[in-house]
mmCIF file of C-alpha atoms and ligand atoms in Angstrom:
data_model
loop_
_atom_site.group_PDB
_atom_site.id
_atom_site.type_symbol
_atom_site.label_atom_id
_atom_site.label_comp_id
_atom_site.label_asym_id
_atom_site.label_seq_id
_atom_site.Cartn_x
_atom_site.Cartn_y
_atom_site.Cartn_z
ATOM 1 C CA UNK A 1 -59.961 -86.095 -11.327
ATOM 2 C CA UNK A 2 -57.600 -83.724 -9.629
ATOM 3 C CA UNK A 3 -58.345 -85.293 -6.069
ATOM 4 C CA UNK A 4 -54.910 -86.542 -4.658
ATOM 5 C CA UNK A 5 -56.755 -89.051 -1.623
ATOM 6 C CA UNK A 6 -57.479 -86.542 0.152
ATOM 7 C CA UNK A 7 -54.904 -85.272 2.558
ATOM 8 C CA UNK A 8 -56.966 -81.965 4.385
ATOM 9 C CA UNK A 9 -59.852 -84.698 5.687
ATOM 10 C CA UNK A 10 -57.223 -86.965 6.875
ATOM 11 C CA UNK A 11 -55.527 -84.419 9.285
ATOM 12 C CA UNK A 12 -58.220 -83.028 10.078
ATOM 13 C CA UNK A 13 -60.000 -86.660 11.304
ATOM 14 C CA UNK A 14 -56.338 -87.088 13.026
ATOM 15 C CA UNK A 15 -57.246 -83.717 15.330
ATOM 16 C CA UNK A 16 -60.973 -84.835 16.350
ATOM 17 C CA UNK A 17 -59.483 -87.980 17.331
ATOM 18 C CA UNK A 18 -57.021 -86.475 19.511
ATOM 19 C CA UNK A 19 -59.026 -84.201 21.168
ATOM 20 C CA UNK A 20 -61.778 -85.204 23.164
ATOM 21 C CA UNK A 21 -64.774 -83.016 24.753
ATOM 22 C CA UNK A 22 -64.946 -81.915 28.040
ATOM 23 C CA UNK A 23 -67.479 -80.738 30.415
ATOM 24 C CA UNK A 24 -66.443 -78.802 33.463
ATOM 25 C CA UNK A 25 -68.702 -79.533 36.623
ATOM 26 C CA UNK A 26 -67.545 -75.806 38.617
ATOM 27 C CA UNK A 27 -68.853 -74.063 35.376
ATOM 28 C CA UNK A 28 -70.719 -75.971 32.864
ATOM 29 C CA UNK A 29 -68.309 -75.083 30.382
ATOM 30 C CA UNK A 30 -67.533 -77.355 27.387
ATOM 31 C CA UNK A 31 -64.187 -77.083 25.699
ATOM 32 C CA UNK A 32 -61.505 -79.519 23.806
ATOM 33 C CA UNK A 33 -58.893 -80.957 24.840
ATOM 34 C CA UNK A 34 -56.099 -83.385 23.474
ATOM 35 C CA UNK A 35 -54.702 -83.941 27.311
ATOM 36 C CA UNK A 36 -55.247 -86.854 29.380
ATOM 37 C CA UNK A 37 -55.675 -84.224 32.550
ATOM 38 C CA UNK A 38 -57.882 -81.519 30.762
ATOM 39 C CA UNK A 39 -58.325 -78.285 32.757
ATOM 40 C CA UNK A 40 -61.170 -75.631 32.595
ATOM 41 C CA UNK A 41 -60.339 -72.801 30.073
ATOM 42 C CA UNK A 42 -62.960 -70.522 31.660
ATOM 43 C CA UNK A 43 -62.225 -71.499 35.574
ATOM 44 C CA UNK A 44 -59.076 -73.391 35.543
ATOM 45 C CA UNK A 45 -60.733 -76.829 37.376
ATOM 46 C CA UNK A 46 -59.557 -80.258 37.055
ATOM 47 C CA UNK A 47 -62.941 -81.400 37.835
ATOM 48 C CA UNK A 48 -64.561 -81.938 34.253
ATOM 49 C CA UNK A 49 -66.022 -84.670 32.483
ATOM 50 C CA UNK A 50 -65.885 -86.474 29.607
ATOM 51 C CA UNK A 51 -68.855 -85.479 27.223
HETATM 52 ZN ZN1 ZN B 101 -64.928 -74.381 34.706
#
């Protein structure tokens, strides 16, 4: 009876839905991202996908 609606899950829903997961075709590695143009962490390419 202490819950107050729970404001932790909310934000936390908020930042999966802003950041999507990415795939990047140079280097198979998967990352998040919350930007339209996502770039590579590991290898800096544009080229990823949408996963
Ligand atoms: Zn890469």
């Amino acid at each position: 009876m202490c819950s107050t609606g729970g404001g932790p899950d909310v934000e936390w829903n908020e930042r999966l839905k802003a950041s999507k997961r990415y795939r990047c075709k140079d280097c198979e590695q998967t990352f998040e991202s919350p930007s339209k143009r996502p770039m590579c962490p590991s290898c800096q390419s544009e080229d990823v996908e949408a996963v």
